[in-house]
Amino acid sequence: MDLEQLHHLYKEPSISGRYITLKDIEPILNRLNKNSELNNIGKSVQDRAIYSYQIGSGKIKIFLWSQMHGNESTTTKALFDFLNFLHSDSDIAKQFLKKFTFLAIPMLNPDGAFLYTRANANDVDLNRDSQNLTQPESKLLRNTFESFQPDYCYNLHDQRTIFGVDTTGVPATLSFLAPAYNEAREINENRLNAINVIASINKELIKYLPDGIGRFDDSFNINCIGDTFQSLGAATILFEAGHFPDDYAREQTRKFVFMSLIVSFQSFCENDIVINRLSEYLNIPQNKVVFYDFIYKNVKINYDGIEKITNFAAQYKEELIDNNVCFNAYISEIGNLEGFFAHHEYDAKGATYSDDESNFPKIGQKANFKLDNSINYVNGLIKN
């Protein structure tokens, strides 16, 4: 099975980039609603519709949800690619529909998606509301979980560009976690089932991302939805879609998420998840916060009349401006930066820093500056 070709065939062409809203996905949902698979299950804080989509007739129940955080849209794109695949004439798709019943909430937080915020319209992180259930979106997710009674939950997220695979200097393009179900982080049957699925995904995806797959931190927090659903007896798998080199639109990462979904369900069909694969899972390197978007090394600065050589880093902020997500670079750290990596790195080789206000960088200012008064950096990048 050529996974990359499969994605090329079923990639949903109407959505791309980072800013994916309810307005973008409703036409796709309506188009895919061929046999009453689509249901309006409720409303968000700002009265936007929240939909579920159910397809398949198999005994194994799979519950998937995306955009719990409104500004995490990569897995939403991949989920629609997967739904397109399920509607194909592929023998594998037909096999999946016989073995599984899929229930997806493609956009749990449509207000956050519109505002391009992590939280919902009440400024609540839905992934910290699984116990108190203070928000309508949290209640809808829990009600759907309880009525569907899934065997497996797929908790689909994005992660920031700051994450790398351990200290290898490779960005964590995909990261997975079988969340803990108790403080002791013990492994029961449900958690082991999730672990086995992740190990199966990793075994195949390392062929495409040989160094780019990480394992997310499993600190227990019962307020997080994955930990809650794991504790309630459903094997839960966290997906974190991260950075692939030069892919800030996350279109390459989208492909890898799609491939991971296909591989995970194929592993069920091949009975590949019944083996205890804990050691394989634990061998997946852990995520670490080791990346900046930009690092500038060996820069000469003049601070209060004293010249010295230093390094500094800049990080993109994703800012919604006129319905477009703009990546604006701001200086975020100054100093040694030992142990950190960058998606873009420059060696100034002792060139002198200057900007419109001073002769040294300041944390929080935009990354617009010059080196030796001749090399111009705008929004973090050299301006040709």
Tab-separated table of N, CA, C and O in Angstrom, residues 199-272:
chain	number	residue	atom	x	y	z
A	199	ALA	N	2.510	1.961	18.855
A	199	ALA	CA	3.705	1.232	18.417
A	199	ALA	C	3.555	0.766	16.973
A	199	ALA	O	4.523	0.791	16.197
A	200	SER	N	2.354	0.343	16.593
A	200	SER	CA	2.104	-0.077	15.209
A	200	SER	C	2.254	1.090	14.246
A	200	SER	O	2.835	0.950	13.163
A	201	ILE	N	1.710	2.246	14.626
A	201	ILE	CA	1.854	3.448	13.787
A	201	ILE	C	3.326	3.797	13.632
A	201	ILE	O	3.817	4.045	12.524
A	202	ASN	N	4.039	3.832	14.752
A	202	ASN	CA	5.453	4.217	14.723
A	202	ASN	C	6.272	3.291	13.837
A	202	ASN	O	7.138	3.744	13.072
A	203	LYS	N	6.001	1.994	13.917
A	203	LYS	CA	6.755	1.008	13.130
A	203	LYS	C	6.678	1.299	11.642
A	203	LYS	O	7.671	1.144	10.910
A	204	GLU	N	5.523	1.767	11.178
A	204	GLU	CA	5.365	2.051	9.749
A	204	GLU	C	5.783	3.471	9.392
A	204	GLU	O	6.437	3.704	8.375
A	205	LEU	N	5.434	4.433	10.230
A	205	LEU	CA	5.692	5.843	9.886
A	205	LEU	C	7.163	6.215	9.961
A	205	LEU	O	7.586	7.184	9.322
A	206	ILE	N	7.980	5.454	10.724
A	206	ILE	CA	9.411	5.792	10.753
A	206	ILE	C	10.054	5.570	9.383
A	206	ILE	O	11.142	6.088	9.129
A	207	LYS	N	9.394	4.851	8.510
A	207	LYS	CA	9.908	4.710	7.142
A	207	LYS	C	9.835	6.043	6.410
A	207	LYS	O	10.612	6.303	5.486
A	208	TYR	N	8.893	6.888	6.804
A	208	TYR	CA	8.701	8.193	6.159
A	208	TYR	C	9.272	9.326	6.999
A	208	TYR	O	9.674	10.361	6.464
A	209	LEU	N	9.274	9.138	8.320
A	209	LEU	CA	9.816	10.127	9.259
A	209	LEU	C	10.813	9.407	10.166
A	209	LEU	O	10.540	9.175	11.344
A	210	PRO	N	11.982	9.057	9.647
A	210	PRO	CA	12.893	8.189	10.415
A	210	PRO	C	13.344	8.777	11.742
A	210	PRO	O	13.673	8.030	12.665
A	211	ASP	N	13.359	10.093	11.859
A	211	ASP	CA	13.809	10.707	13.113
A	211	ASP	C	12.788	11.674	13.692
A	211	ASP	O	13.081	12.349	14.685
A	212	GLY	N	11.607	11.773	13.088
A	212	GLY	CA	10.697	12.866	13.412
A	212	GLY	C	9.479	12.502	14.227
A	212	GLY	O	8.498	13.250	14.237
A	213	ILE	N	9.510	11.358	14.950
A	213	ILE	CA	8.359	10.933	15.743
A	213	ILE	C	8.739	10.916	17.215
A	213	ILE	O	9.754	10.335	17.601
A	214	GLY	N	7.912	11.557	18.020
A	214	GLY	CA	8.179	11.646	19.449
A	214	GLY	C	7.052	11.075	20.285
A	214	GLY	O	5.980	10.738	19.786
A	215	ARG	N	7.323	10.972	21.565
A	215	ARG	CA	6.336	10.494	22.538
A	215	ARG	C	6.064	11.626	23.524
A	215	ARG	O	6.981	12.171	24.138
A	216	PHE	N	4.792	11.968	23.657
A	216	PHE	CA	4.413	13.099	24.488
A	216	PHE	C	4.484	12.729	25.965
A	216	PHE	O	4.355	11.564	26.351
A	217	ASP	N	4.677	13.734	26.798
A	217	ASP	CA	4.779	13.546	28.251
A	217	ASP	C	3.486	12.963	28.816
A	217	ASP	O	2.380	13.402	28.464
A	218	ASP	N	3.590	11.962	29.690
A	218	ASP	CA	2.402	11.279	30.201
A	218	ASP	C	2.061	11.654	31.641
A	218	ASP	O	1.412	10.888	32.367
A	219	SER	N	2.455	12.861	32.057
A	219	SER	CA	2.043	13.327	33.389
A	219	SER	C	0.525	13.285	33.494
A	219	SER	O	-0.188	13.707	32.579
A	220	PHE	N	0.033	12.797	34.611
A	220	PHE	CA	-1.408	12.588	34.760
A	220	PHE	C	-2.111	13.879	35.159
A	220	PHE	O	-1.676	14.584	36.069
A	221	ASN	N	-3.206	14.186	34.466
A	221	ASN	CA	-4.066	15.313	34.819
A	221	ASN	C	-5.495	14.917	34.479
A	221	ASN	O	-5.882	14.914	33.320
A	222	ILE	N	-6.278	14.592	35.480
A	222	ILE	CA	-7.629	14.091	35.255
A	222	ILE	C	-8.522	15.137	34.604
A	222	ILE	O	-9.572	14.803	34.034
A	223	ASN	N	-8.118	16.416	34.641
A	223	ASN	CA	-8.888	17.464	33.979
A	223	ASN	C	-8.721	17.438	32.459
A	223	ASN	O	-9.491	18.088	31.748
A	224	CYS	N	-7.699	16.726	31.975
A	224	CYS	CA	-7.489	16.585	30.532
A	224	CYS	C	-8.397	15.482	29.992
A	224	CYS	O	-8.596	14.452	30.633
A	225	ILE	N	-8.912	15.695	28.811
A	225	ILE	CA	-9.927	14.783	28.282
A	225	ILE	C	-9.358	13.396	28.013
A	225	ILE	O	-10.035	12.386	28.231
A	226	GLY	N	-8.114	13.319	27.535
A	226	GLY	CA	-7.531	12.014	27.258
A	226	GLY	C	-7.370	11.180	28.514
A	226	GLY	O	-7.685	9.980	28.526
A	227	ASP	N	-6.911	11.796	29.585
A	227	ASP	CA	-6.746	11.096	30.855
A	227	ASP	C	-8.105	10.651	31.396
A	227	ASP	O	-8.248	9.541	31.935
A	228	THR	N	-9.105	11.519	31.237
A	228	THR	CA	-10.445	11.172	31.702
A	228	THR	C	-11.013	9.988	30.939
A	228	THR	O	-11.507	9.022	31.535
A	229	PHE	N	-10.953	10.048	29.609
A	229	PHE	CA	-11.532	8.955	28.827
A	229	PHE	C	-10.758	7.652	29.033
A	229	PHE	O	-11.350	6.573	29.046
A	230	GLN	N	-9.436	7.763	29.218
A	230	GLN	CA	-8.666	6.555	29.531
A	230	GLN	C	-9.139	5.966	30.867
A	230	GLN	O	-9.301	4.742	31.003
A	231	SER	N	-9.392	6.825	31.842
A	231	SER	CA	-9.838	6.358	33.156
A	231	SER	C	-11.249	5.787	33.106
A	231	SER	O	-11.629	4.983	33.971
A	232	LEU	N	-12.030	6.193	32.104
A	232	LEU	CA	-13.399	5.690	31.966
A	232	LEU	C	-13.468	4.409	31.147
A	232	LEU	O	-14.561	3.913	30.869
A	233	GLY	N	-12.313	3.884	30.724
A	233	GLY	CA	-12.288	2.568	30.119
A	233	GLY	C	-12.186	2.513	28.617
A	233	GLY	O	-12.270	1.420	28.038
A	234	ALA	N	-11.985	3.651	27.959
A	234	ALA	CA	-11.789	3.650	26.508
A	234	ALA	C	-10.313	3.850	26.203
A	234	ALA	O	-9.697	4.806	26.699
A	235	ALA	N	-9.735	2.970	25.412
A	235	ALA	CA	-8.326	3.120	25.025
A	235	ALA	C	-8.173	4.415	24.236
A	235	ALA	O	-8.803	4.589	23.191
A	236	THR	N	-7.360	5.331	24.737
A	236	THR	CA	-7.291	6.684	24.182
A	236	THR	C	-5.898	6.974	23.649
A	236	THR	O	-4.897	6.686	24.310
A	237	ILE	N	-5.865	7.558	22.471
A	237	ILE	CA	-4.609	7.859	21.783
A	237	ILE	C	-4.567	9.344	21.465
A	237	ILE	O	-5.465	9.867	20.794
A	238	LEU	N	-3.562	10.013	21.958
A	238	LEU	CA	-3.340	11.421	21.643
A	238	LEU	C	-2.452	11.534	20.419
A	238	LEU	O	-1.366	10.945	20.364
A	239	PHE	N	-2.922	12.288	19.425
A	239	PHE	CA	-2.130	12.652	18.252
A	239	PHE	C	-1.710	14.104	18.413
A	239	PHE	O	-2.544	14.967	18.688
A	240	GLU	N	-0.437	14.394	18.199
A	240	GLU	CA	0.049	15.779	18.174
A	240	GLU	C	0.743	16.014	16.831
A	240	GLU	O	1.781	15.421	16.545
A	241	ALA	N	0.135	16.862	16.011
A	241	ALA	CA	0.695	17.197	14.699
A	241	ALA	C	1.651	18.367	14.862
A	241	ALA	O	1.238	19.455	15.268
A	242	GLY	N	2.921	18.134	14.563
A	242	GLY	CA	3.939	19.150	14.794
A	242	GLY	C	4.558	19.689	13.523
A	242	GLY	O	3.997	19.585	12.431
A	243	HIS	N	5.752	20.241	13.670
A	243	HIS	CA	6.410	20.952	12.570
A	243	HIS	C	7.239	19.999	11.710
A	243	HIS	O	7.968	19.156	12.219
A	244	PHE	N	7.108	20.167	10.415
A	244	PHE	CA	7.985	19.531	9.437
A	244	PHE	C	8.784	20.655	8.783
A	244	PHE	O	8.245	21.740	8.564
A	245	PRO	N	10.070	20.455	8.484
A	245	PRO	CA	10.893	21.565	7.977
A	245	PRO	C	10.224	22.340	6.843
A	245	PRO	O	9.765	21.765	5.855
A	246	ASP	N	10.162	23.662	7.029
A	246	ASP	CA	9.614	24.617	6.048
A	246	ASP	C	8.136	24.386	5.750
A	246	ASP	O	7.639	24.807	4.707
A	247	ASP	N	7.420	23.759	6.677
A	247	ASP	CA	6.004	23.441	6.456
A	247	ASP	C	5.146	24.137	7.507
A	247	ASP	O	4.432	23.490	8.269
A	248	TYR	N	5.205	25.466	7.540
A	248	TYR	CA	4.409	26.186	8.522
A	248	TYR	C	2.917	26.108	8.220
A	248	TYR	O	2.094	26.307	9.116
A	249	ALA	N	2.540	25.811	7.003
A	249	ALA	CA	1.135	25.595	6.667
A	249	ALA	C	0.654	24.220	7.098
A	249	ALA	O	-0.538	23.924	7.058
A	250	ARG	N	1.589	23.351	7.488
A	250	ARG	CA	1.304	22.002	7.982
A	250	ARG	C	0.586	21.127	6.944
A	250	ARG	O	-0.291	20.334	7.290
A	251	GLU	N	0.975	21.266	5.697
A	251	GLU	CA	0.408	20.406	4.659
A	251	GLU	C	1.143	19.069	4.590
A	251	GLU	O	0.528	18.033	4.322
A	252	GLN	N	2.451	19.076	4.835
A	252	GLN	CA	3.178	17.817	4.914
A	252	GLN	C	2.764	17.048	6.174
A	252	GLN	O	2.536	15.835	6.127
A	253	THR	N	2.652	17.756	7.275
A	253	THR	CA	2.238	17.106	8.515
A	253	THR	C	0.840	16.513	8.365
A	253	THR	O	0.559	15.417	8.870
A	254	ARG	N	-0.025	17.227	7.695
A	254	ARG	CA	-1.376	16.724	7.406
A	254	ARG	C	-1.302	15.345	6.753
A	254	ARG	O	-2.050	14.425	7.108
A	255	LYS	N	-0.416	15.211	5.793
A	255	LYS	CA	-0.255	13.937	5.096
A	255	LYS	C	0.160	12.843	6.070
A	255	LYS	O	-0.378	11.721	6.030
A	256	PHE	N	1.097	13.145	6.962
A	256	PHE	CA	1.583	12.131	7.892
A	256	PHE	C	0.496	11.730	8.899
A	256	PHE	O	0.446	10.571	9.336
A	257	VAL	N	-0.359	12.673	9.280
A	257	VAL	CA	-1.477	12.329	10.165
A	257	VAL	C	-2.439	11.383	9.451
A	257	VAL	O	-2.886	10.376	10.018
A	258	PHE	N	-2.773	11.705	8.213
A	258	PHE	CA	-3.632	10.818	7.412
A	258	PHE	C	-3.027	9.416	7.338
A	258	PHE	O	-3.716	8.410	7.558
A	259	MET	N	-1.750	9.351	7.025
A	259	MET	CA	-1.071	8.062	6.922
A	259	MET	C	-1.137	7.301	8.249
A	259	MET	O	-1.341	6.085	8.280
A	260	SER	N	-0.992	8.030	9.348
A	260	SER	CA	-1.051	7.397	10.666
A	260	SER	C	-2.431	6.806	10.941
A	260	SER	O	-2.547	5.721	11.533
A	261	LEU	N	-3.473	7.526	10.540
A	261	LEU	CA	-4.827	6.999	10.721
A	261	LEU	C	-5.010	5.704	9.936
A	261	LEU	O	-5.518	4.701	10.464
A	262	ILE	N	-4.582	5.714	8.679
A	262	ILE	CA	-4.705	4.510	7.848
A	262	ILE	C	-3.953	3.344	8.486
A	262	ILE	O	-4.483	2.232	8.620
A	263	VAL	N	-2.718	3.598	8.899
A	263	VAL	CA	-1.883	2.530	9.474
A	263	VAL	C	-2.501	1.998	10.760
A	263	VAL	O	-2.502	0.785	11.016
A	264	SER	N	-3.054	2.887	11.575
A	264	SER	CA	-3.608	2.439	12.853
A	264	SER	C	-4.762	1.477	12.638
A	264	SER	O	-4.853	0.434	13.303
A	265	PHE	N	-5.641	1.790	11.697
A	265	PHE	CA	-6.793	0.915	11.476
A	265	PHE	C	-6.393	-0.346	10.706
A	265	PHE	O	-6.984	-1.411	10.903
A	266	GLN	N	-5.375	-0.220	9.885
A	266	GLN	CA	-4.856	-1.407	9.206
A	266	GLN	C	-4.267	-2.380	10.229
A	266	GLN	O	-4.379	-3.604	10.078
A	267	SER	N	-3.682	-1.851	11.292
A	267	SER	CA	-3.088	-2.718	12.310
A	267	SER	C	-4.154	-3.543	13.023
A	267	SER	O	-3.906	-4.689	13.416
A	268	PHE	N	-5.359	-2.978	13.180
A	268	PHE	CA	-6.467	-3.758	13.731
A	268	PHE	C	-6.827	-4.906	12.786
A	268	PHE	O	-7.023	-6.051	13.212
A	269	CYS	N	-6.924	-4.582	11.510
A	269	CYS	CA	-7.331	-5.581	10.518
A	269	CYS	C	-6.320	-6.728	10.427
A	269	CYS	O	-6.682	-7.868	10.145
A	270	GLU	N	-5.059	-6.403	10.664
A	270	GLU	CA	-4.008	-7.425	10.591
A	270	GLU	C	-3.732	-8.053	11.948
A	270	GLU	O	-2.781	-8.821	12.099
A	271	ASN	N	-4.567	-7.692	12.937
A	271	ASN	CA	-4.429	-8.227	14.293
A	271	ASN	C	-3.055	-7.931	14.876
A	271	ASN	O	-2.495	-8.724	15.637
A	272	ASP	N	-2.549	-6.732	14.532
A	272	ASP	CA	-1.198	-6.357	14.917
A	272	ASP	C	-1.138	-5.706	16.292
A	272	ASP	O	-0.063	-5.382	16.780
